[in-house]
PDB file of C-alpha atoms in Angstrom:
ATOM      1  CA  MET E  50       0.000   0.000   0.000  1.00 42.00           C
ATOM      2  CA  LEU E  51       2.835   2.386   0.856  1.00 36.00           C
ATOM      3  CA  LYS E  52       4.642   1.511  -2.336  1.00 40.00           C
ATOM      4  CA  ARG E  53       1.547   2.193  -4.414  1.00 43.00           C
ATOM      5  CA  SER E  54       1.130   5.687  -2.821  1.00 40.00           C
ATOM      6  CA  PHE E  55       4.778   6.463  -3.419  1.00 38.00           C
ATOM      7  CA  ASN E  56       4.482   5.516  -7.071  1.00 43.00           C
ATOM      8  CA  ARG E  57       1.477   7.795  -7.446  1.00 43.00           C
ATOM      9  CA  LEU E  58       3.329  10.733  -5.903  1.00 37.00           C
ATOM     10  CA  PHE E  59       6.327  10.069  -8.097  1.00 40.00           C
ATOM     11  CA  LEU E  60       4.096  10.029 -11.189  1.00 40.00           C
ATOM     12  CA  VAL E  61       2.432  13.343 -10.196  1.00 39.00           C
ATOM     13  CA  GLY E  62       5.839  14.902  -9.630  1.00 44.00           C
ATOM     14  CA  GLU E  63       7.046  13.851 -13.082  1.00 46.00           C
ATOM     15  CA  ILE E  64       3.931  15.297 -14.702  1.00 42.00           C
ATOM     16  CA  LEU E  65       4.359  18.668 -12.908  1.00 41.00           C
ATOM     17  CA  ALA E  66       8.027  18.772 -13.851  1.00 43.00           C
ATOM     18  CA  LEU E  67       7.184  18.078 -17.468  1.00 41.00           C
ATOM     19  CA  LEU E  68       4.558  20.850 -17.525  1.00 40.00           C
ATOM     20  CA  GLY E  69       7.091  23.240 -16.037  1.00 44.00           C
ATOM     21  CA  ILE E  70       9.592  22.474 -18.783  1.00 39.00           C
ATOM     22  CA  MET E  71       6.975  22.849 -21.554  1.00 43.00           C
ATOM     23  CA  THR E  72       5.446  26.135 -20.407  1.00 40.00           C
ATOM     24  CA  GLY E  73       8.523  27.830 -18.979  1.00 41.00           C
ATOM     25  CA  CYS E  74       8.895  29.896 -15.839  1.00 39.00           C
ATOM     26  CA  THR E  75       7.138  32.962 -17.297  1.00 36.00           C
ATOM     27  CA  MET E  76       3.821  31.194 -17.281  1.00 36.00           C
ATOM     28  CA  ILE E  77       3.882  30.544 -13.544  1.00 35.00           C
ATOM     29  CA  LYS E  78       1.583  33.049 -11.783  1.00 37.00           C
ATOM     30  CA  GLY E  79       1.220  33.882  -8.142  1.00 38.00           C
ATOM     31  CA  PRO E  80      -2.058  33.449  -6.289  1.00 43.00           C
ATOM     32  CA  LEU E  81      -4.876  35.990  -6.793  1.00 45.00           C
ATOM     33  CA  TYR E  82      -6.553  37.605  -3.794  1.00 42.00           C
ATOM     34  CA  PRO E  83      -9.820  39.309  -4.848  1.00 49.00           C
ATOM     35  CA  ASP E  84     -10.571  40.330  -1.277  1.00 53.00           C
ATOM     36  CA  THR E  85      -8.604  42.420   1.172  1.00 50.00           C
ATOM     37  CA  ILE E  86      -6.132  40.383   3.238  1.00 50.00           C
ATOM     38  CA  TYR E  87      -5.807  41.277   6.902  1.00 50.00           C
ATOM     39  CA  ASN E  88      -2.755  40.244   8.876  1.00 53.00           C
ATOM     40  CA  ASN E  89      -4.626  40.534  12.185  1.00 60.00           C
ATOM     41  CA  ARG E  90      -1.939  42.731  13.668  1.00 58.00           C
ATOM     42  CA  GLN E  91      -2.419  45.806  15.812  1.00 60.00           C
ATOM     43  CA  PRO E  92      -2.720  48.715  15.283  1.00 60.00           C
ATOM     44  CA  LEU E  93      -4.971  48.503  12.227  1.00 58.00           C
ATOM     45  CA  ILE E  94      -4.042  51.041   9.493  1.00 54.00           C
ATOM     46  CA  SER E  95      -6.433  52.280   6.768  1.00 49.00           C
ATOM     47  CA  VAL E  96      -5.509  54.467   3.744  1.00 50.00           C
ATOM     48  CA  THR E  97      -8.054  56.724   1.959  1.00 49.00           C
ATOM     49  CA  TYR E  98      -7.589  58.231  -1.514  1.00 52.00           C
ATOM     50  CA  GLU E  99      -9.671  61.413  -2.080  1.00 56.00           C
ATOM     51  CA  TYR E 100     -10.327  62.849  -5.545  1.00 64.00           C
ATOM     52  CA  GLY E 101     -11.703  66.411  -5.897  1.00 78.00           C
ATOM     53  CA  GLU E 102     -12.668  68.771  -8.745  1.00 90.00           C
ATOM     54  CA  ILE E 103     -11.825  72.406  -9.395  1.00 94.00           C
ATOM     55  CA  GLU E 104     -14.703  74.505 -10.660  1.00 96.00           C
ATOM     56  CA  VAL E 105     -13.677  77.724 -12.440  1.00 97.00           C
ATOM     57  CA  ARG E 106     -16.281  80.408 -13.160  1.00 97.00           C
ATOM     58  CA  LEU E 107     -15.500  83.431 -15.357  1.00 97.00           C
ATOM     59  CA  PRO E 108     -18.298  86.006 -16.056  1.00 97.00           C
ATOM     60  CA  LEU E 109     -18.056  87.727 -19.461  1.00 97.00           C
ATOM     61  CA  ASN E 110     -19.177  91.200 -20.508  1.00 96.00           C
ATOM     62  CA  TYR E 111     -19.621  91.974 -24.199  1.00 94.00           C
ATOM     63  CA  ILE E 112     -18.924  95.490 -25.434  1.00 89.00           C
ATOM     64  CA  GLY E 113     -21.217  96.207 -28.365  1.00 82.00           C
ATOM     65  CA  ALA E 114     -21.479  93.182 -30.648  1.00 87.00           C
ATOM     66  CA  ILE E 115     -21.291  89.535 -29.486  1.00 93.00           C
ATOM     67  CA  PRO E 116     -19.337  86.866 -31.405  1.00 94.00           C
ATOM     68  CA  ASP E 117     -21.219  83.713 -32.386  1.00 95.00           C
ATOM     69  CA  ASN E 118     -18.683  81.245 -30.977  1.00 97.00           C
ATOM     70  CA  ILE E 119     -15.686  81.382 -28.650  1.00 97.00           C
ATOM     71  CA  MET E 120     -12.808  78.957 -28.122  1.00 97.00           C
ATOM     72  CA  PHE E 121     -11.674  78.739 -24.499  1.00 97.00           C
ATOM     73  CA  GLU E 122      -8.239  77.246 -23.782  1.00 97.00           C
ATOM     74  CA  VAL E 123      -7.059  76.583 -20.213  1.00 97.00           C
ATOM     75  CA  TYR E 124      -3.327  76.401 -19.478  1.00 97.00           C
ATOM     76  CA  ALA E 125      -1.639  75.512 -16.187  1.00 96.00           C
ATOM     77  CA  GLN E 126       1.706  75.716 -14.417  1.00 94.00           C
ATOM     78  CA  GLY E 127       3.052  78.460 -16.726  1.00 93.00           C
ATOM     79  CA  ASP E 128       2.707  76.343 -19.882  1.00 94.00           C
ATOM     80  CA  THR E 129       1.160  78.531 -22.585  1.00 93.00           C
ATOM     81  CA  ILE E 130       1.659  76.070 -25.427  1.00 94.00           C
ATOM     82  CA  ASN E 131      -0.152  72.905 -24.377  1.00 95.00           C
ATOM     83  CA  PRO E 132      -3.679  73.535 -23.023  1.00 96.00           C
ATOM     84  CA  ILE E 133      -5.039  71.085 -20.470  1.00 95.00           C
ATOM     85  CA  ILE E 134      -8.501  71.573 -21.955  1.00 95.00           C
ATOM     86  CA  SER E 135     -10.056  73.331 -24.985  1.00 96.00           C
ATOM     87  CA  ILE E 136     -13.752  74.139 -25.269  1.00 96.00           C
ATOM     88  CA  LEU E 137     -15.563  75.604 -28.301  1.00 97.00           C
ATOM     89  CA  GLN E 138     -19.044  76.917 -27.524  1.00 96.00           C
ATOM     90  CA  GLU E 139     -21.558  79.659 -28.237  1.00 96.00           C
ATOM     91  CA  ALA E 140     -20.636  82.916 -26.536  1.00 96.00           C
ATOM     92  CA  PRO E 141     -21.701  82.417 -22.882  1.00 96.00           C
ATOM     93  CA  ARG E 142     -22.444  84.943 -20.178  1.00 96.00           C
ATOM     94  CA  VAL E 143     -20.406  82.841 -17.744  1.00 97.00           C
ATOM     95  CA  PHE E 144     -17.616  80.491 -18.790  1.00 97.00           C
ATOM     96  CA  LEU E 145     -17.684  77.381 -16.596  1.00 96.00           C
ATOM     97  CA  VAL E 146     -15.083  74.609 -16.606  1.00 96.00           C
ATOM     98  CA  TYR E 147     -14.261  71.667 -14.329  1.00 95.00           C
ATOM     99  CA  LEU E 148     -10.638  70.625 -13.878  1.00 94.00           C
ATOM    100  CA  PRO E 149      -9.099  67.645 -12.074  1.00 91.00           C
ATOM    101  CA  GLN E 150      -7.563  68.179  -8.672  1.00 90.00           C
ATOM    102  CA  GLY E 151      -3.905  69.136  -8.549  1.00 89.00           C
ATOM    103  CA  VAL E 152      -3.409  70.448 -12.118  1.00 93.00           C
ATOM    104  CA  LEU E 153      -3.196  74.162 -11.276  1.00 95.00           C
ATOM    105  CA  ASP E 154      -0.387  76.222  -9.819  1.00 95.00           C
ATOM    106  CA  ILE E 155      -1.619  77.194  -6.350  1.00 95.00           C
ATOM    107  CA  HIS E 156       1.238  79.559  -5.475  1.00 95.00           C
ATOM    108  CA  GLU E 157       1.318  82.094  -8.333  1.00 95.00           C
ATOM    109  CA  LYS E 158      -0.852  83.404 -11.156  1.00 96.00           C
ATOM    110  CA  ALA E 159       0.770  80.974 -13.546  1.00 96.00           C
ATOM    111  CA  ASN E 160      -2.524  79.578 -14.871  1.00 97.00           C
ATOM    112  CA  LEU E 161      -4.218  81.039 -17.923  1.00 97.00           C
ATOM    113  CA  ILE E 162      -7.584  81.087 -19.660  1.00 98.00           C
ATOM    114  CA  ARG E 163      -7.234  82.187 -23.282  1.00 97.00           C
ATOM    115  CA  ILE E 164     -10.477  83.532 -24.782  1.00 97.00           C
ATOM    116  CA  ILE E 165     -10.431  83.330 -28.595  1.00 97.00           C
ATOM    117  CA  PRO E 166     -13.568  84.635 -30.355  1.00 96.00           C
ATOM    118  CA  GLN E 167     -14.097  82.772 -33.630  1.00 96.00           C
ATOM    119  CA  ASP E 168     -14.518  86.078 -35.459  1.00 93.00           C
ATOM    120  CA  SER E 169     -11.555  88.084 -36.734  1.00 89.00           C
ATOM    121  CA  ASN E 170     -13.292  91.327 -35.750  1.00 91.00           C
ATOM    122  CA  PHE E 171     -12.837  90.522 -32.048  1.00 93.00           C
ATOM    123  CA  GLN E 172      -9.752  90.769 -29.873  1.00 90.00           C
ATOM    124  CA  PRO E 173      -8.492  87.609 -28.078  1.00 94.00           C
ATOM    125  CA  VAL E 174      -8.206  88.048 -24.307  1.00 96.00           C
ATOM    126  CA  ASP E 175      -5.978  86.337 -21.725  1.00 97.00           C
ATOM    127  CA  VAL E 176      -6.998  85.873 -18.079  1.00 97.00           C
ATOM    128  CA  ARG E 177      -4.295  84.835 -15.596  1.00 97.00           C
ATOM    129  CA  PHE E 178      -5.234  83.419 -12.200  1.00 97.00           C
ATOM    130  CA  GLN E 179      -3.942  81.566  -9.172  1.00 96.00           C
ATOM    131  CA  GLY E 180      -5.221  78.045  -8.609  1.00 95.00           C
ATOM    132  CA  ILE E 181      -6.429  76.036  -5.614  1.00 94.00           C
ATOM    133  CA  ARG E 182      -6.117  72.353  -4.734  1.00 90.00           C
ATOM    134  CA  PHE E 183      -9.827  71.722  -5.179  1.00 87.00           C
ATOM    135  CA  GLY E 184     -13.037  73.678  -4.817  1.00 92.00           C
ATOM    136  CA  GLN E 185     -14.427  76.715  -6.664  1.00 95.00           C
ATOM    137  CA  ILE E 186     -12.584  79.646  -8.224  1.00 96.00           C
ATOM    138  CA  GLN E 187     -14.699  82.746  -8.896  1.00 97.00           C
ATOM    139  CA  LEU E 188     -12.835  85.073 -11.266  1.00 97.00           C
ATOM    140  CA  PRO E 189     -13.713  88.771 -11.771  1.00 97.00           C
ATOM    141  CA  PRO E 190     -15.704  89.662 -14.931  1.00 97.00           C
ATOM    142  CA  LYS E 191     -13.802  90.069 -18.185  1.00 96.00           C
ATOM    143  CA  SER E 192     -14.842  92.273 -21.104  1.00 95.00           C
ATOM    144  CA  ILE E 193     -14.883  91.024 -24.689  1.00 94.00           C
ATOM    145  CA  GLY E 194     -14.942  93.609 -27.469  1.00 91.00           C
ATOM    146  CA  MET E 195     -14.129  94.110 -31.094  1.00 91.00           C
ATOM    147  CA  LYS E 196     -10.600  95.035 -32.094  1.00 91.00           C
ATOM    148  CA  GLN E 197      -9.826  98.739 -31.978  1.00 92.00           C
ATOM    149  CA  LEU E 198      -9.391 100.804 -35.134  1.00 94.00           C
ATOM    150  CA  ILE E 199      -6.074 102.642 -34.850  1.00 96.00           C
ATOM    151  CA  VAL E 200      -4.611 105.476 -36.910  1.00 97.00           C
ATOM    152  CA  SER E 201      -1.165 106.856 -36.230  1.00 97.00           C
ATOM    153  CA  GLY E 202       1.012 109.370 -38.014  1.00 97.00           C
ATOM    154  CA  LYS E 203       2.279 112.939 -37.853  1.00 97.00           C
ATOM    155  CA  VAL E 204       1.039 116.421 -38.742  1.00 97.00           C
ATOM    156  CA  PHE E 205       3.399 118.662 -40.704  1.00 95.00           C
ATOM    157  CA  LEU E 206       3.463 121.842 -42.759  1.00 93.00           C
ATOM    158  CA  ASN E 207       3.268 121.267 -46.499  1.00 91.00           C
ATOM    159  CA  LYS E 208       5.554 124.245 -47.105  1.00 89.00           C
ATOM    160  CA  ASN E 209       8.665 122.894 -45.382  1.00 89.00           C
ATOM    161  CA  GLY E 210       7.838 119.545 -43.734  1.00 91.00           C
ATOM    162  CA  ASN E 211       8.152 120.862 -40.174  1.00 92.00           C
ATOM    163  CA  THR E 212       6.043 118.877 -37.708  1.00 95.00           C
ATOM    164  CA  LEU E 213       3.421 120.631 -35.590  1.00 95.00           C
ATOM    165  CA  ALA E 214       2.621 120.054 -31.929  1.00 95.00           C
ATOM    166  CA  GLY E 215      -0.814 120.675 -30.435  1.00 95.00           C
ATOM    167  CA  VAL E 216      -2.861 120.152 -33.610  1.00 96.00           C
ATOM    168  CA  ASP E 217      -6.351 118.660 -33.270  1.00 96.00           C
ATOM    169  CA  VAL E 218      -6.854 115.196 -34.767  1.00 97.00           C
ATOM    170  CA  SER E 219     -10.221 113.456 -34.533  1.00 97.00           C
ATOM    171  CA  PHE E 220     -12.337 110.582 -35.775  1.00 96.00           C
ATOM    172  CA  GLN E 221     -15.780 111.684 -36.938  1.00 95.00           C
ATOM    173  CA  ASN E 222     -18.842 109.783 -38.111  1.00 93.00           C
ATOM    174  CA  PHE E 223     -20.808 112.277 -40.209  1.00 88.00           C
ATOM    175  CA  ASP E 224     -20.247 115.402 -38.060  1.00 84.00           C
ATOM    176  CA  ASN E 225     -20.234 113.576 -34.731  1.00 92.00           C
ATOM    177  CA  VAL E 226     -16.830 113.531 -33.038  1.00 95.00           C
ATOM    178  CA  ILE E 227     -16.068 109.998 -31.806  1.00 94.00           C
ATOM    179  CA  LYS E 228     -12.689 110.782 -30.284  1.00 95.00           C
ATOM    180  CA  GLU E 229     -10.262 113.701 -30.435  1.00 96.00           C
ATOM    181  CA  ILE E 230      -6.638 114.206 -29.389  1.00 96.00           C
ATOM    182  CA  ARG E 231      -3.776 116.588 -30.117  1.00 96.00           C
ATOM    183  CA  THR E 232      -0.364 115.895 -31.571  1.00 97.00           C
ATOM    184  CA  ASN E 233       2.511 115.580 -29.112  1.00 96.00           C
ATOM    185  CA  GLU E 234       5.681 117.688 -28.982  1.00 95.00           C
ATOM    186  CA  SER E 235       7.085 115.768 -31.949  1.00 95.00           C
ATOM    187  CA  GLY E 236       3.958 116.258 -34.026  1.00 96.00           C
ATOM    188  CA  ASN E 237       2.948 112.596 -33.739  1.00 97.00           C
ATOM    189  CA  PHE E 238      -0.459 111.174 -32.874  1.00 97.00           C
ATOM    190  CA  GLN E 239      -2.185 107.845 -32.324  1.00 97.00           C
ATOM    191  CA  LEU E 240      -5.948 107.643 -32.284  1.00 95.00           C
ATOM    192  CA  ALA E 241      -8.002 104.526 -31.417  1.00 94.00           C
ATOM    193  CA  ILE E 242     -11.762 103.944 -31.526  1.00 93.00           C
ATOM    194  CA  PRO E 243     -13.970 100.857 -30.965  1.00 89.00           C
ATOM    195  CA  GLY E 244     -14.084  98.295 -33.758  1.00 89.00           C
ATOM    196  CA  GLU E 245     -17.842  98.672 -34.143  1.00 86.00           C
ATOM    197  CA  TYR E 246     -17.079 101.606 -36.489  1.00 90.00           C
ATOM    198  CA  ARG E 247     -15.161  99.372 -38.879  1.00 88.00           C
ATOM    199  CA  TYR E 248     -17.935  99.295 -41.469  1.00 85.00           C
ATOM    200  CA  ALA E 249     -19.262 102.832 -40.912  1.00 87.00           C
ATOM    201  CA  LYS E 250     -19.856 104.475 -44.298  1.00 88.00           C
ATOM    202  CA  HIS E 251     -19.079 108.043 -43.209  1.00 91.00           C
ATOM    203  CA  LEU E 252     -16.075 107.549 -40.947  1.00 95.00           C
ATOM    204  CA  ARG E 253     -13.401 110.168 -41.538  1.00 96.00           C
ATOM    205  CA  LEU E 254     -10.183 111.506 -40.064  1.00 97.00           C
ATOM    206  CA  VAL E 255     -10.196 115.276 -39.487  1.00 96.00           C
ATOM    207  CA  SER E 256      -7.264 117.441 -38.468  1.00 96.00           C
ATOM    208  CA  GLY E 257      -6.470 121.124 -38.115  1.00 94.00           C
ATOM    209  CA  ASN E 258      -9.694 122.570 -36.737  1.00 93.00           C
ATOM    210  CA  ASN E 259      -7.592 124.744 -34.438  1.00 95.00           C
ATOM    211  CA  LEU E 260      -5.432 126.057 -37.320  1.00 94.00           C
ATOM    212  CA  ILE E 261      -6.147 129.031 -39.567  1.00 94.00           C
ATOM    213  CA  PHE E 262      -5.894 126.731 -42.602  1.00 94.00           C
ATOM    214  CA  LYS E 263      -8.786 124.681 -43.903  1.00 92.00           C
ATOM    215  CA  SER E 264      -9.131 121.357 -42.144  1.00 93.00           C
ATOM    216  CA  PHE E 265      -7.623 118.127 -43.455  1.00 94.00           C
ATOM    217  CA  LYS E 266     -10.338 115.526 -44.090  1.00 93.00           C
ATOM    218  CA  LYS E 267      -9.935 111.932 -45.204  1.00 93.00           C
ATOM    219  CA  MET E 268     -12.550 109.179 -45.509  1.00 94.00           C
ATOM    220  CA  MET E 269     -11.350 106.048 -43.702  1.00 94.00           C
ATOM    221  CA  ASP E 270     -11.790 102.456 -44.832  1.00 92.00           C
ATOM    222  CA  PHE E 271     -10.842  99.730 -42.325  1.00 92.00           C
ATOM    223  CA  SER E 272     -12.304  96.794 -44.252  1.00 87.00           C
ATOM    224  CA  GLU E 273      -8.815  95.449 -45.023  1.00 88.00           C
ATOM    225  CA  SER E 274      -6.939  96.365 -41.842  1.00 90.00           C
ATOM    226  CA  PHE E 275      -7.527  97.477 -38.258  1.00 93.00           C
ATOM    227  CA  ARG E 276      -4.446  99.726 -38.207  1.00 94.00           C
ATOM    228  CA  GLN E 277      -3.408 102.475 -40.629  1.00 96.00           C
ATOM    229  CA  ILE E 278      -0.732 105.150 -40.907  1.00 96.00           C
ATOM    230  CA  VAL E 279      -1.789 108.589 -42.153  1.00 96.00           C
ATOM    231  CA  ASN E 280       0.640 111.507 -42.319  1.00 96.00           C
ATOM    232  CA  ILE E 281      -1.204 114.822 -42.530  1.00 96.00           C
ATOM    233  CA  GLY E 282       0.082 117.862 -44.394  1.00 93.00           C
ATOM    234  CA  VAL E 283      -1.561 121.224 -43.696  1.00 93.00           C
ATOM    235  CA  GLY E 284      -1.310 124.658 -45.271  1.00 92.00           C
ATOM    236  CA  PRO E 285      -0.050 125.713 -48.699  1.00 92.00           C
ATOM    237  CA  SER E 286       2.809 123.850 -50.357  1.00 90.00           C
ATOM    238  CA  SER E 287       6.160 125.296 -51.341  1.00 88.00           C
ATOM    239  CA  THR E 288       4.839 125.929 -54.870  1.00 88.00           C
ATOM    240  CA  MET E 289       2.618 128.725 -53.533  1.00 90.00           C
ATOM    241  CA  GLU E 290       4.470 132.036 -53.791  1.00 90.00           C
ATOM    242  CA  GLU E 291       4.086 134.892 -51.328  1.00 90.00           C
ATOM    243  CA  PRO E 292       2.233 137.040 -50.515  1.00 92.00           C
ATOM    244  CA  LEU E 293      -0.215 134.471 -49.178  1.00 93.00           C
ATOM    245  CA  TYR E 294      -3.757 135.176 -48.045  1.00 95.00           C
ATOM    246  CA  VAL E 295      -6.391 132.901 -46.515  1.00 95.00           C
ATOM    247  CA  THR E 296     -10.159 133.070 -46.788  1.00 95.00           C
ATOM    248  CA  ASN E 297     -11.921 134.387 -43.686  1.00 94.00           C
ATOM    249  CA  ARG E 298     -15.274 132.579 -44.123  1.00 93.00           C
ATOM    250  CA  ASP E 299     -16.898 129.642 -45.880  1.00 93.00           C
ATOM    251  CA  ASN E 300     -18.448 129.642 -49.360  1.00 94.00           C
ATOM    252  CA  VAL E 301     -16.181 132.296 -50.815  1.00 95.00           C
ATOM    253  CA  HIS E 302     -16.576 132.706 -54.582  1.00 94.00           C
ATOM    254  CA  PHE E 303     -13.388 132.097 -56.574  1.00 95.00           C
ATOM    255  CA  ARG E 304     -14.281 133.475 -60.004  1.00 94.00           C
ATOM    256  CA  LYS E 305     -12.901 133.041 -63.502  1.00 92.00           C
ATOM    257  CA  HIS E 306     -12.863 136.821 -64.293  1.00 92.00           C
ATOM    258  CA  PRO E 307     -13.124 140.003 -62.201  1.00 91.00           C
ATOM    259  CA  ASP E 308     -16.278 141.129 -64.029  1.00 87.00           C
ATOM    260  CA  ILE E 309     -19.616 141.227 -62.255  1.00 84.00           C
ATOM    261  CA  GLY E 310     -21.510 138.015 -62.956  1.00 84.00           C
ATOM    262  CA  SER E 311     -18.358 136.115 -63.926  1.00 90.00           C
ATOM    263  CA  GLU E 312     -18.408 132.318 -63.654  1.00 93.00           C
ATOM    264  CA  THR E 313     -17.604 130.929 -60.217  1.00 93.00           C
ATOM    265  CA  LEU E 314     -14.935 128.245 -60.469  1.00 93.00           C
ATOM    266  CA  PHE E 315     -15.035 127.131 -56.812  1.00 91.00           C
ATOM    267  CA  LEU E 316     -16.719 127.884 -53.528  1.00 94.00           C
ATOM    268  CA  LEU E 317     -13.807 128.016 -51.076  1.00 94.00           C
ATOM    269  CA  GLU E 318     -13.800 126.923 -47.429  1.00 92.00           C
ATOM    270  CA  ARG E 319     -12.535 129.084 -44.610  1.00 94.00           C
ATOM    271  CA  GLY E 320      -8.741 128.877 -44.452  1.00 93.00           C
ATOM    272  CA  GLU E 321      -8.108 128.252 -48.173  1.00 94.00           C
ATOM    273  CA  ALA E 322      -4.694 129.709 -49.120  1.00 94.00           C
ATOM    274  CA  ILE E 323      -4.339 132.030 -52.128  1.00 95.00           C
ATOM    275  CA  SER E 324      -1.111 133.183 -53.721  1.00 94.00           C
ATOM    276  CA  VAL E 325      -1.851 136.755 -54.841  1.00 95.00           C
ATOM    277  CA  LYS E 326      -0.378 138.007 -58.138  1.00 93.00           C
ATOM    278  CA  ARG E 327      -2.432 141.125 -59.000  1.00 93.00           C
ATOM    279  CA  VAL E 328      -4.317 143.666 -56.920  1.00 92.00           C
ATOM    280  CA  THR E 329      -7.260 145.884 -57.910  1.00 91.00           C
ATOM    281  CA  PRO E 330      -9.205 148.266 -55.660  1.00 91.00           C
ATOM    282  CA  GLY E 331     -11.782 145.587 -54.847  1.00 92.00           C
ATOM    283  CA  GLU E 332     -10.287 142.223 -55.835  1.00 94.00           C
ATOM    284  CA  TYR E 333      -7.214 139.998 -55.865  1.00 94.00           C
ATOM    285  CA  GLN E 334      -6.100 137.843 -58.730  1.00 95.00           C
ATOM    286  CA  GLY E 335      -4.136 134.750 -57.727  1.00 94.00           C
ATOM    287  CA  SER E 336      -3.951 130.964 -57.627  1.00 95.00           C
ATOM    288  CA  ILE E 337      -5.184 128.210 -55.365  1.00 94.00           C
ATOM    289  CA  GLU E 338      -4.119 124.576 -55.040  1.00 91.00           C
ATOM    290  CA  VAL E 339      -6.612 121.931 -56.151  1.00 88.00           C
ATOM    291  CA  SER E 340      -6.011 118.311 -55.191  1.00 81.00           C
ATOM    292  CA  LEU E 341      -6.140 115.697 -57.939  1.00 80.00           C
ATOM    293  CA  GLY E 342      -5.756 112.818 -55.491  1.00 74.00           C
ATOM    294  CA  HIS E 343      -2.768 110.527 -54.892  1.00 72.00           C
ATOM    295  CA  ASP E 344      -0.841 113.491 -53.390  1.00 72.00           C
ATOM    296  CA  LYS E 345      -0.998 115.444 -56.649  1.00 81.00           C
ATOM    297  CA  ASN E 346      -2.061 119.098 -56.846  1.00 83.00           C
ATOM    298  CA  VAL E 347      -2.591 121.619 -59.613  1.00 89.00           C
ATOM    299  CA  ASN E 348      -2.635 125.433 -59.341  1.00 90.00           C
ATOM    300  CA  LEU E 349      -5.629 127.255 -60.804  1.00 92.00           C
ATOM    301  CA  ASP E 350      -5.924 131.018 -61.342  1.00 94.00           C
ATOM    302  CA  GLY E 351      -8.951 133.137 -60.493  1.00 95.00           C
ATOM    303  CA  TRP E 352     -10.309 136.245 -58.816  1.00 95.00           C
ATOM    304  CA  ILE E 353     -11.546 136.858 -55.297  1.00 95.00           C
ATOM    305  CA  TYR E 354     -12.954 139.848 -53.384  1.00 95.00           C
ATOM    306  CA  ARG E 355     -10.460 141.501 -51.058  1.00 94.00           C
ATOM    307  CA  SER E 356     -13.020 141.518 -48.262  1.00 94.00           C
ATOM    308  CA  ASP E 357     -13.110 137.706 -48.296  1.00 95.00           C
ATOM    309  CA  VAL E 358      -9.429 137.171 -47.404  1.00 95.00           C
ATOM    310  CA  ILE E 359      -6.860 138.195 -44.785  1.00 93.00           C
ATOM    311  CA  LEU E 360      -3.090 138.297 -45.007  1.00 94.00           C
ATOM    312  CA  LEU E 361      -1.510 135.121 -43.692  1.00 90.00           C
ATOM    313  CA  ASP E 362       0.451 135.707 -40.483  1.00 85.00           C
ATOM    314  CA  VAL E 363       3.329 133.270 -40.779  1.00 77.00           C
ATOM    315  CA  ASN E 364       4.279 133.782 -37.132  1.00 78.00           C
ATOM    316  CA  ASN E 365       1.086 132.240 -35.802  1.00 84.00           C
ATOM    317  CA  ILE E 366      -0.991 129.640 -37.600  1.00 91.00           C
ATOM    318  CA  PHE E 367      -3.148 128.627 -34.599  1.00 92.00           C
ATOM    319  CA  LYS E 368      -6.588 130.100 -33.984  1.00 86.00           C
ATOM    320  CA  ASN E 369      -6.875 132.231 -30.846  1.00 74.00           C
ATOM    321  CA  GLU E 370      -3.399 131.186 -29.679  1.00 56.00           C
ATOM    322  CA  PRO E 371      -1.202 134.230 -30.366  1.00 41.00           C
ATOM    323  CA  THR E 372       1.604 132.944 -28.107  1.00 45.00           C
ATOM    324  CA  ASN E 373       2.176 129.836 -30.219  1.00 48.00           C
ATOM    325  CA  ASP E 374       5.463 130.148 -32.091  1.00 48.00           C
ATOM    326  CA  SER E 375       4.716 127.634 -34.870  1.00 52.00           C
ATOM    327  CA  THR E 376       5.444 129.269 -38.220  1.00 49.00           C
ATOM    328  CA  LEU E 377       5.583 128.429 -41.848  1.00 53.00           C
TER     329      LEU E 377
END
């Protein structure tokens, strides 16, 4: 009986050895324990893993128009290249996003929400903020508006190219002034207005209302660009010979001949410069500059009543500012 049991054990051992050789050591697996194993030792220790969310709320204010859709990109830990989440949605009043615990920098404002309206007329906006471990972050409201329309340049005298400080420059829609500034000490200016005027049909740049010369006026078209450079020349050019006079009112008749009833060539604005060549008891004969566009002018001769013009004072070209030393 003992011998028979031994033979059986020997046979089982050979079979197990053979299986081990055929399958190799990599196929041998340890036991599986689907339930928690307690070692029955004191003290008992338990470990808890807690997972929390971060809720970020960002109210949005829209200035004027509202874009149809906005892309929101959230960046963390100072990385502004790889967003941790991107969301494209209709323009909301409050942007709401949920982030996993531990992704934000909780020490500095190194986290970023990038607001990208899906309309080229609007300006992208960045919002930086400091994070928390988990919980709710309530950010202050952020304004979303169209890109600004910007014009920059300088104001100078046509006669010699000298720049002028303190000259009025404004944006106007019809005759309504949208914004007005004055040139700085170097004669430069930069003027910005809201982008909602981009497609206005009567938007114009006006300069020189505080000069004795007629104002510079230019219709503006921003359909191709939000930023333009316009350099503004005022006063008569160097081709106008002295003595120089300027009209003292609007709608002055510039006539073809001195005779009564002669044909009126132009109705001149206040501040139009005239180079006088002949003088009669009641009239001057001279020339004015007429723009042909593309920075080209032509001089035309005609007659004007002496009562409609005053001699140009080259020592002061500003209205009601006799102490200004700007000259031609």
